[in-house]
mmCIF file of C-alpha atoms in Angstrom:
data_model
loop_
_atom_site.group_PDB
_atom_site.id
_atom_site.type_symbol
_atom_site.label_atom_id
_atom_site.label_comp_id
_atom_site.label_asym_id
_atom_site.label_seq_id
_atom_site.Cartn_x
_atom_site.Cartn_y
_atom_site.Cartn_z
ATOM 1 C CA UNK A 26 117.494 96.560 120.996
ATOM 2 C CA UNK A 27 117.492 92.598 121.388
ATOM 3 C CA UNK A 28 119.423 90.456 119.161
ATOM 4 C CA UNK A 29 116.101 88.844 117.776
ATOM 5 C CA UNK A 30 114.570 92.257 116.576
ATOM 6 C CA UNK A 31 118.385 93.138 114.909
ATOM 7 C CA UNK A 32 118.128 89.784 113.240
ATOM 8 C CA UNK A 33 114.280 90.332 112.349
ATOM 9 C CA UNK A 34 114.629 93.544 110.829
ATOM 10 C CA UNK A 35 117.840 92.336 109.381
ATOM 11 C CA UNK A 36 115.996 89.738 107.258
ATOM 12 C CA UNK A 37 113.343 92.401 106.314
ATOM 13 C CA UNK A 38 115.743 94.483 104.628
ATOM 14 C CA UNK A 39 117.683 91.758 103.012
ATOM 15 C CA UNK A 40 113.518 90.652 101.276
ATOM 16 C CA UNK A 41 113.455 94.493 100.658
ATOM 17 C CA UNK A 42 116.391 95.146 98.975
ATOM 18 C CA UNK A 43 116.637 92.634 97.201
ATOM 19 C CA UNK A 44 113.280 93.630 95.490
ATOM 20 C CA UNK A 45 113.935 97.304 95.447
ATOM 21 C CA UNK A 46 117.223 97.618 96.018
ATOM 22 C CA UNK A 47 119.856 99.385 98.526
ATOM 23 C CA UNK A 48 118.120 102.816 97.497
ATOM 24 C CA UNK A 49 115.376 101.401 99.960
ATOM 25 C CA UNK A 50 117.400 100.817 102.911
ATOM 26 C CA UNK A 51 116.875 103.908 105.434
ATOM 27 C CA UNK A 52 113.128 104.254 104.264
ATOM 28 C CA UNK A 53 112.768 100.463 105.742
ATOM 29 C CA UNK A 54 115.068 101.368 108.648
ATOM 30 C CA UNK A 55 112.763 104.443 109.482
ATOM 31 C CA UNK A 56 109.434 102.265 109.438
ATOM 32 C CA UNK A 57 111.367 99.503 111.376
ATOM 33 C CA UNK A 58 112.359 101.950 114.408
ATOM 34 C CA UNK A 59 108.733 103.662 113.822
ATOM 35 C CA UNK A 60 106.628 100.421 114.348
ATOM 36 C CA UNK A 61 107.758 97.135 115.824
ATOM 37 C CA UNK A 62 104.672 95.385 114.623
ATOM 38 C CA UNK A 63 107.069 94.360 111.358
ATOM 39 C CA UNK A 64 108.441 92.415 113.319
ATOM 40 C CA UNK A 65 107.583 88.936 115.556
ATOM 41 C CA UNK A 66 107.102 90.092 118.931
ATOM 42 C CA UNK A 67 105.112 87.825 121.051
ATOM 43 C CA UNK A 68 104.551 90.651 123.800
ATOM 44 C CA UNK A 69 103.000 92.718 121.060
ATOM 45 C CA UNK A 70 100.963 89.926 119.927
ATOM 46 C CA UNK A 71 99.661 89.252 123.354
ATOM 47 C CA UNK A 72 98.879 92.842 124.085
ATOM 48 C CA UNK A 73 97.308 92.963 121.203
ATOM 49 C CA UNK A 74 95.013 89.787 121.986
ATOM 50 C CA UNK A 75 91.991 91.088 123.254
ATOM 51 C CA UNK A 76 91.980 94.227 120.725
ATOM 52 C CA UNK A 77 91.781 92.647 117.401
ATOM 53 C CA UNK A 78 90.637 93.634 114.745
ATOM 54 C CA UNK A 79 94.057 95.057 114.479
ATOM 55 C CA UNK A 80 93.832 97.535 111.961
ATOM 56 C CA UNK A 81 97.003 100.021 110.031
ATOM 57 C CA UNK A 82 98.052 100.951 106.536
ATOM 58 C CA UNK A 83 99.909 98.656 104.678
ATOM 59 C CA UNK A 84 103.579 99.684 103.124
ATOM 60 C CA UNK A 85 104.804 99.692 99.382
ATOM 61 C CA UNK A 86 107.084 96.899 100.953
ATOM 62 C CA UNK A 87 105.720 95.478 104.217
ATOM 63 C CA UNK A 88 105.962 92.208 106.469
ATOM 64 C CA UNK A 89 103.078 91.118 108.873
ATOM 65 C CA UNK A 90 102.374 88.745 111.430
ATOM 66 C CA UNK A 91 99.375 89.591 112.934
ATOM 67 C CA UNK A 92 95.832 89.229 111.391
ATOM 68 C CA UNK A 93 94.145 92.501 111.154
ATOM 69 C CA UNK A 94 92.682 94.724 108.383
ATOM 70 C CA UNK A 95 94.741 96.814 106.537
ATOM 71 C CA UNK A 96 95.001 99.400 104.222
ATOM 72 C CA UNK A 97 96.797 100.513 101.182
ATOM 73 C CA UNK A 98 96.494 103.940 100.066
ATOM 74 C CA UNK A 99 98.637 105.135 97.261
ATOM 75 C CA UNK A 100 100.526 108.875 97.376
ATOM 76 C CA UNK A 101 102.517 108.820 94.701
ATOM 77 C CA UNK A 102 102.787 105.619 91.552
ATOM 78 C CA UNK A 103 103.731 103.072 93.461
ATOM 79 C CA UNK A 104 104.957 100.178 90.840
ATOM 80 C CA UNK A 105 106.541 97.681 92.593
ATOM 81 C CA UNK A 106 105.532 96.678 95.917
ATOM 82 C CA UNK A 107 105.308 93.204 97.982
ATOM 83 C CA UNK A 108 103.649 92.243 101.359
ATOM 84 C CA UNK A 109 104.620 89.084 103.101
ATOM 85 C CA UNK A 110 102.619 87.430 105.399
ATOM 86 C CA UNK A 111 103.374 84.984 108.087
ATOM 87 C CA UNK A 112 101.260 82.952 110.743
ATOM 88 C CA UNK A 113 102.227 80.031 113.238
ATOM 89 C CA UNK A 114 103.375 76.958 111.874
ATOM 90 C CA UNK A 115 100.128 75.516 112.551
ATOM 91 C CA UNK A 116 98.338 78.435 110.665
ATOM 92 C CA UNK A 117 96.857 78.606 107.324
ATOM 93 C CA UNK A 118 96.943 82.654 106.297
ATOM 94 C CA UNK A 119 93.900 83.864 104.464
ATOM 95 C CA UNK A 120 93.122 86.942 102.697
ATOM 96 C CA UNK A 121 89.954 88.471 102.234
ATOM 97 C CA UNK A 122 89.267 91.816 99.435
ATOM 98 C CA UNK A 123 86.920 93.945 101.534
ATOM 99 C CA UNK A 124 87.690 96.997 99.208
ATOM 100 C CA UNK A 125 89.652 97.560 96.097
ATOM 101 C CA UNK A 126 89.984 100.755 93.659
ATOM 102 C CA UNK A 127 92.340 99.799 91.012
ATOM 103 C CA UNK A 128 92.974 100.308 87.639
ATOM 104 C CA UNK A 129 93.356 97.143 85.512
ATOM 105 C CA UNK A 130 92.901 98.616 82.533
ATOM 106 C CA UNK A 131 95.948 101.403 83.077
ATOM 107 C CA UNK A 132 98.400 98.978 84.209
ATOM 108 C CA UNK A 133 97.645 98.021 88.034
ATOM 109 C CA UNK A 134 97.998 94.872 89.666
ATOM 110 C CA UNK A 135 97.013 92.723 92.690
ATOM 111 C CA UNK A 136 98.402 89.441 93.126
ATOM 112 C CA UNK A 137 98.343 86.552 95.749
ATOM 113 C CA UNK A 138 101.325 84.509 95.778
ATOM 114 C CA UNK A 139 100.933 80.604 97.690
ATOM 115 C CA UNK A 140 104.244 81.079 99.370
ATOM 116 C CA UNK A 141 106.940 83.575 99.360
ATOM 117 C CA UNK A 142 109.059 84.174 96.368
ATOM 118 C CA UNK A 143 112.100 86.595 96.074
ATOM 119 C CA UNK A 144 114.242 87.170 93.163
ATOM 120 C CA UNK A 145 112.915 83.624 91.865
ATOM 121 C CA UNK A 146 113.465 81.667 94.459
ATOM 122 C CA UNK A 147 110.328 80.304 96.109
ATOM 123 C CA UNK A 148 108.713 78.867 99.490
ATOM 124 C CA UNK A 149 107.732 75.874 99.344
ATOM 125 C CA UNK A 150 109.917 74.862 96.385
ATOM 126 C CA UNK A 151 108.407 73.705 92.975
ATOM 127 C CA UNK A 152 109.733 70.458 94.357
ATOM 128 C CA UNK A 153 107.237 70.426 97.611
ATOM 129 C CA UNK A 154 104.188 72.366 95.947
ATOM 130 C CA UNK A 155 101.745 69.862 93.510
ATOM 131 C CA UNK A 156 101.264 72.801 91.396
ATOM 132 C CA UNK A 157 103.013 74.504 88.843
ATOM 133 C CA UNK A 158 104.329 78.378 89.719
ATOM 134 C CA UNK A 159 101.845 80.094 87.787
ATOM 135 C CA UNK A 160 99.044 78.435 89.007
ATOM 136 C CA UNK A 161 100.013 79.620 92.480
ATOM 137 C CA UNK A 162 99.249 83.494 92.111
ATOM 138 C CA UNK A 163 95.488 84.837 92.575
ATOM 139 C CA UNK A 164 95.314 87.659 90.433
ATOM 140 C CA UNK A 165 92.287 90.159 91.273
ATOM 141 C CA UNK A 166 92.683 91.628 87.649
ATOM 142 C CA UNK A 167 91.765 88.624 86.307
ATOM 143 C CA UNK A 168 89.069 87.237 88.597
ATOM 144 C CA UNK A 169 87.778 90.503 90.616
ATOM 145 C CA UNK A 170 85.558 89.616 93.474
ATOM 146 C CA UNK A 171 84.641 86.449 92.611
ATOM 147 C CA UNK A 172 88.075 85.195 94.159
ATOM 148 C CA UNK A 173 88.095 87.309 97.218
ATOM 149 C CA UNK A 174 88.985 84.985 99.956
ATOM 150 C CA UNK A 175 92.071 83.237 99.154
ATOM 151 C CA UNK A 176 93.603 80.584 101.582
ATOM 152 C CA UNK A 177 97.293 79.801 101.906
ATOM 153 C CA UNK A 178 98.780 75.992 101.545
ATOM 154 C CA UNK A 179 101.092 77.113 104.792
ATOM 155 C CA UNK A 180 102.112 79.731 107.023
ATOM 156 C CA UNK A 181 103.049 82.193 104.689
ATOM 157 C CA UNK A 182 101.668 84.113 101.839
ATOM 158 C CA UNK A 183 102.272 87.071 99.857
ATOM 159 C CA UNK A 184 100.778 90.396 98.289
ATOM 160 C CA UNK A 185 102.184 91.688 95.175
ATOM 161 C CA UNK A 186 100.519 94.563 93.710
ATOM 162 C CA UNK A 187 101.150 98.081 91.641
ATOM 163 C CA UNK A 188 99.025 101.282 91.780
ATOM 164 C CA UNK A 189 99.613 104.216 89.401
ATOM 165 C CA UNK A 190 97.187 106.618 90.756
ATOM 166 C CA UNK A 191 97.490 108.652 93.886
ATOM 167 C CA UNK A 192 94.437 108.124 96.218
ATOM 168 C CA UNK A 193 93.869 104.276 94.878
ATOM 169 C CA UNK A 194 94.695 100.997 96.845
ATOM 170 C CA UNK A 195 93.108 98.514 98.585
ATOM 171 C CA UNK A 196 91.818 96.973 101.924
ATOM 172 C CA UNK A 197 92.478 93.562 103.038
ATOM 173 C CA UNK A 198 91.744 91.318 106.042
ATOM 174 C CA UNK A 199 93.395 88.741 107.100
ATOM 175 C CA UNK A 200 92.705 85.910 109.121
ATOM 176 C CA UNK A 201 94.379 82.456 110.295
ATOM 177 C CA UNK A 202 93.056 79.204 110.905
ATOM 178 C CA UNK A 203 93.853 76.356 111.945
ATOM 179 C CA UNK A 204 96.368 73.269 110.278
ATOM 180 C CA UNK A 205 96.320 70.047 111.795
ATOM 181 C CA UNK A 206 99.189 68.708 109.868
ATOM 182 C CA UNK A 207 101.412 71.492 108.754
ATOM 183 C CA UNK A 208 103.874 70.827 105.887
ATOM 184 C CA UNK A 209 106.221 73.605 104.613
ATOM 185 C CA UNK A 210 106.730 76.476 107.847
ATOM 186 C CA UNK A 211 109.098 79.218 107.806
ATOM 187 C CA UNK A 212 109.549 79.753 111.129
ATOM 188 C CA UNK A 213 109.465 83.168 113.010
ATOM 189 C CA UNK A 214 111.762 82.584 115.446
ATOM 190 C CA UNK A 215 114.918 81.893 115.631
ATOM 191 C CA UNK A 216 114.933 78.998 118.450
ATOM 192 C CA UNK A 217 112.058 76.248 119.266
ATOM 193 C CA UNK A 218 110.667 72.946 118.875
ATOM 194 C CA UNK A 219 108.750 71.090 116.729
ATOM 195 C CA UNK A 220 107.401 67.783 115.389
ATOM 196 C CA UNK A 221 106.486 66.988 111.593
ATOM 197 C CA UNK A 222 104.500 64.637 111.555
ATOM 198 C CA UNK A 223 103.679 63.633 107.848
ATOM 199 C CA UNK A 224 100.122 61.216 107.444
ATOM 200 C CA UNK A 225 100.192 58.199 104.408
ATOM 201 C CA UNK A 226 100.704 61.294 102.094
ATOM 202 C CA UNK A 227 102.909 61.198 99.038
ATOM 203 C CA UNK A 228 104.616 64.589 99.281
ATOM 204 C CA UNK A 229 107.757 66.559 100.822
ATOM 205 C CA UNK A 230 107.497 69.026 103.691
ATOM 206 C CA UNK A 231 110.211 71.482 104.293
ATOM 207 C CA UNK A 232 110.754 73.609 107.716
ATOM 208 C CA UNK A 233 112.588 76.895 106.932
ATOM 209 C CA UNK A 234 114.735 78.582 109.675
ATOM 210 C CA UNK A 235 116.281 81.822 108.195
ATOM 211 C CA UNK A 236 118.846 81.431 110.846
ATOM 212 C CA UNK A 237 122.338 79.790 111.700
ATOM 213 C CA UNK A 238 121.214 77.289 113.986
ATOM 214 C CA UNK A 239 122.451 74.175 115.952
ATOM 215 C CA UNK A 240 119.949 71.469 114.980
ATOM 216 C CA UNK A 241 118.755 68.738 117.378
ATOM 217 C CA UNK A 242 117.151 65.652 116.470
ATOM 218 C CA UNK A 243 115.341 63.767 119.209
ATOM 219 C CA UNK A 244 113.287 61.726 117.569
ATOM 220 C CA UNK A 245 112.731 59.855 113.977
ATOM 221 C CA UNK A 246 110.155 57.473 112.791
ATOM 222 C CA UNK A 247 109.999 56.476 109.260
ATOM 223 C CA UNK A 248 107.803 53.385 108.452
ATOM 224 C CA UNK A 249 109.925 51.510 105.809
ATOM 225 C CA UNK A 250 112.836 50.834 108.392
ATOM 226 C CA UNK A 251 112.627 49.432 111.550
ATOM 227 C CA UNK A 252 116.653 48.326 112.559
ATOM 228 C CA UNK A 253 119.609 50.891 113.251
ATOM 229 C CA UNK A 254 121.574 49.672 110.183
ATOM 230 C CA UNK A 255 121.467 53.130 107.793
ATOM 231 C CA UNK A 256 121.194 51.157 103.612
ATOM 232 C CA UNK A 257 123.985 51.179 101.896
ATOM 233 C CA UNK A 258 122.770 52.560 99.109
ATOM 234 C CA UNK A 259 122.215 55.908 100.422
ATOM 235 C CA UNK A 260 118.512 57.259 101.505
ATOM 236 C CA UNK A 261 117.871 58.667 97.858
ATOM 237 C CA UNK A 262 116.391 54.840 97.120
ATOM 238 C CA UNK A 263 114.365 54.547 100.026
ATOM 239 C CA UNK A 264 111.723 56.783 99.526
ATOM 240 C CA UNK A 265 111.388 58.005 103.256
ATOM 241 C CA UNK A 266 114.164 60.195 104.412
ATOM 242 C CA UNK A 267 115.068 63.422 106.566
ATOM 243 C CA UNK A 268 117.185 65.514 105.078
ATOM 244 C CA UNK A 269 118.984 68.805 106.558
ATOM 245 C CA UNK A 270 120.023 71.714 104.092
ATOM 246 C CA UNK A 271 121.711 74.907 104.418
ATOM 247 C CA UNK A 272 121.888 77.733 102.103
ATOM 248 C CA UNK A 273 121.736 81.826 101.370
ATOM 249 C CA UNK A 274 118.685 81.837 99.473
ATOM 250 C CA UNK A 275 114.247 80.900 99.924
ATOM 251 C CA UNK A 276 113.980 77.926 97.753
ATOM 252 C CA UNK A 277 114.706 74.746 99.292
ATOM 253 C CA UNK A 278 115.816 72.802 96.284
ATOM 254 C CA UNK A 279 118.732 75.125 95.658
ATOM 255 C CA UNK A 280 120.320 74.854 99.145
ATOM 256 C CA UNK A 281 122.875 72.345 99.378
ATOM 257 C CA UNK A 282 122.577 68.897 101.056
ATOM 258 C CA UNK A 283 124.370 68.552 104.070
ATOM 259 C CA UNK A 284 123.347 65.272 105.936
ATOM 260 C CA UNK A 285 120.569 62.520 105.715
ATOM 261 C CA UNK A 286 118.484 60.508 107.509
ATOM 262 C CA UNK A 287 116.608 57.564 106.809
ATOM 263 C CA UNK A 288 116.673 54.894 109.805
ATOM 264 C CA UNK A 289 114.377 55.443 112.626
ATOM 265 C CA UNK A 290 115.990 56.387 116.165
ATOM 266 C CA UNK A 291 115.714 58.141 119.302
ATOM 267 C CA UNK A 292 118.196 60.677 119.450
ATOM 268 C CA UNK A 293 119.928 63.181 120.226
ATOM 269 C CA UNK A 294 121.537 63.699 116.471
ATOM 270 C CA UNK A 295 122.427 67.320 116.510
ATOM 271 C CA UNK A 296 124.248 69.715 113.876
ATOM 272 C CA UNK A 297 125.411 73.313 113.337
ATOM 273 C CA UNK A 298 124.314 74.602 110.216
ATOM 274 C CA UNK A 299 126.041 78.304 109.975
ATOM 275 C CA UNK A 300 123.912 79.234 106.781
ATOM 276 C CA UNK A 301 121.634 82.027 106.756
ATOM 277 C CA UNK A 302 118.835 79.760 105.820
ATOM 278 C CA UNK A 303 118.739 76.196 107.508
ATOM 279 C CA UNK A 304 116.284 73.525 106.839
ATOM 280 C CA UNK A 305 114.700 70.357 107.209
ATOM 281 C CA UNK A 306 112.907 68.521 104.902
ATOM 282 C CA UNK A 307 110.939 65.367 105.016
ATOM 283 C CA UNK A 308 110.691 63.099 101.681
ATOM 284 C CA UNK A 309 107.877 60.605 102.056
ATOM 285 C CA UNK A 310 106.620 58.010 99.340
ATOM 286 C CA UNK A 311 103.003 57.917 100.953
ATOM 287 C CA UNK A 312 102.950 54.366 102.306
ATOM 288 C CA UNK A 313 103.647 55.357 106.237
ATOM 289 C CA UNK A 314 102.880 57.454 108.844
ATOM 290 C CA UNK A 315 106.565 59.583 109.321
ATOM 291 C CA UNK A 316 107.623 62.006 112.086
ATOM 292 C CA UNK A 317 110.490 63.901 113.086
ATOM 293 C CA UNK A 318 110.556 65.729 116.603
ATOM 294 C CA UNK A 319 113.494 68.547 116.755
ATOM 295 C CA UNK A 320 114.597 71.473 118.592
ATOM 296 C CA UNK A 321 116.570 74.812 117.020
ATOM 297 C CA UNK A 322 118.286 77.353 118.431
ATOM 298 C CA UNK A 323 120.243 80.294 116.889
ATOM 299 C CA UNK A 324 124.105 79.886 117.101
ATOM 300 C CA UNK A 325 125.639 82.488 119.099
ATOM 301 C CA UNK A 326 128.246 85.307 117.384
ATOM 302 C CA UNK A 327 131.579 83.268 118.949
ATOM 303 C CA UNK A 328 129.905 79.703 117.354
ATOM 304 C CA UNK A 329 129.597 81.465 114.003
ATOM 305 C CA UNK A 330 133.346 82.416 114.238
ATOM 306 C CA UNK A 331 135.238 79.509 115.780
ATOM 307 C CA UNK A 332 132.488 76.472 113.713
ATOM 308 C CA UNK A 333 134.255 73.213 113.326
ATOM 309 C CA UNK A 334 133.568 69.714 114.007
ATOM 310 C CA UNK A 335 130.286 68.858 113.094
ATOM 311 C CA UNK A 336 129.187 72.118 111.128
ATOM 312 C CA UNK A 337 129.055 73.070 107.620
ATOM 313 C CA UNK A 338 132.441 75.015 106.701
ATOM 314 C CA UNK A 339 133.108 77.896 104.742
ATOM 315 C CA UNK A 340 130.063 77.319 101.827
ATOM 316 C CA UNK A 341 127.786 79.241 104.366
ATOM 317 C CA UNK A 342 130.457 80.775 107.047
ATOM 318 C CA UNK A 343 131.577 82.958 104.382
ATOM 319 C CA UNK A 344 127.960 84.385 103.452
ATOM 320 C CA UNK A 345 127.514 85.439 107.068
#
């Protein structure tokens, strides 16, 4: 088994567990080893190319990312179940009711989140989404079909729902289109390259790598500066700013601050961040066009182990 699948179905079970608990660990383990789909293979993706709609039955506690239809059938109560949905970083995710045979009335649910959230910590943060939590979940109990087709602000979304009686559920298709100028990605892999490229908009963006990675910045353009000299006054004042963060958790504004930017340059500028969630975030004021082109790659077992120099020290080293 490759290192990216371990790490993959690693993350899986830390969601799944975390919303279930350890109790749920070999069920997830079975399904794992039983169908690689939960996972981000781009082989299976590609095979899979010409034969869409991709079709299966959706878990209690699932992860997808592939569009397809699928299917949630309930054996037993099933009361607290999640499904987490991921696209491209240039996709927007959106899910579609074709069928659903719940009971409101007795106590079942189906909810969209905007984002992922776990144990209360979200994607993107309250701090890079314009709307309020609650304002961010779809719920079909409340506005049946005439909200069938929601559409995600980024890459990911989520499914919560909760079905008492055996033989009820749901179907669902989803579907991706296309983002011209993506803002808040969790990534799916744990290496590659990518520019942010943030339009006159007044807003934060945040890229998500639930990795420790080795950063590399190759190229910075914010439109407020145009010399080398970094202010004095820190980039909190300036309005335009890079910033990279590492942490253990989803939610961007609870990770801790490791290093800013906010002075145009060509690079390289590269760090280590040894956290289990790295990312960078762009602040913009809305007056410029900004951009930031990096690269990531994971760090390798013997980097996690022997980190110094320019990484981040034991805050995240000891949560590996």
């Amino acid at each position: 088994m490759s290192p990216n699948f371990k790490l993959q179905g690693h993350f899986i079970l830390l969601l799944l567990t975390a919303l279930r608990g350890d109790s749920r660990y070999l069920e997830v383990q079975e399904a794992l080893d039983d169908d690689p789909f939960l996972l981000f293979s781009a082989n299976l993706k590609r095979d899979l190319a010409e034969e869409q709609p991709y079709r299966r039955a959706l878990r209690c506690l699932d992860m997808l990312s592939l569009p397809g239809q699928f299917t949630f059938i309930a054996d037993r109560p099933q009361l607290h179940c999640a499904a987490f949905f991921i696209g491209e970083p240039e996709e927007f995710i959106t899910i579609h009711y074709d069928l659903v045979s719940i009971d409101c009335q007795g106590g079942d649910f189906l909810k969209v989140f905007d984002g992922w959230i776990l144990k209360g910590e979200k994607f993107p943060s309250s701090q890079d989404y314009p709307l309020p939590t609650t304002k961010r979940y779809t719920d079909f109990c409340e506005n049946g079909l005439t909200g069938r087709s929601i559409r995600s602000s980024q890459n990911v979304a989520m499914v919560f729902f909760r079905v008492h009686e055996p033989g009820n559920g749901f179907t669902l298709t989803v579907k991706t289109d296309p983002n011209l100028f993506p803002c808040n990605v969790i990534s799916q892999t744990p290496s590659g390259r990518f520019t942010l490229v943030v339009p006159h908009q007044h807003q934060n963006c945040s890229f998500s790598i639930i990795y420790p990675v080795a950063i590399k910045i190759s190229d910075l353009t914010l439109g407020q500066l145009h010399g080398l000299q970094k202010p004095a006054a820190g980039c909190g004042g300036t309005g335009d700013f890079v910033e990279l963060l590492g942490g253990t958790g989803l939610d961007p504004s609870k990770m801790m601050p490791l290093a800013d930017l906010c002075y145009p340059f060509h690079g390289p500028a590269q760090m280590k961040i040894s956290c289990d969630n790295a990312v960078l975030r762009m602040v913009s004021s809305g007056k410029h066009i900004n951009r930031v082109t990096f690269e990531y790659r994971q760090l390798e077992p013997f980097e996690l182990e022997t980190s110094t120099g320019n990484s981040i020290p034991e805050f995240c080293l000891s949560s590996l």
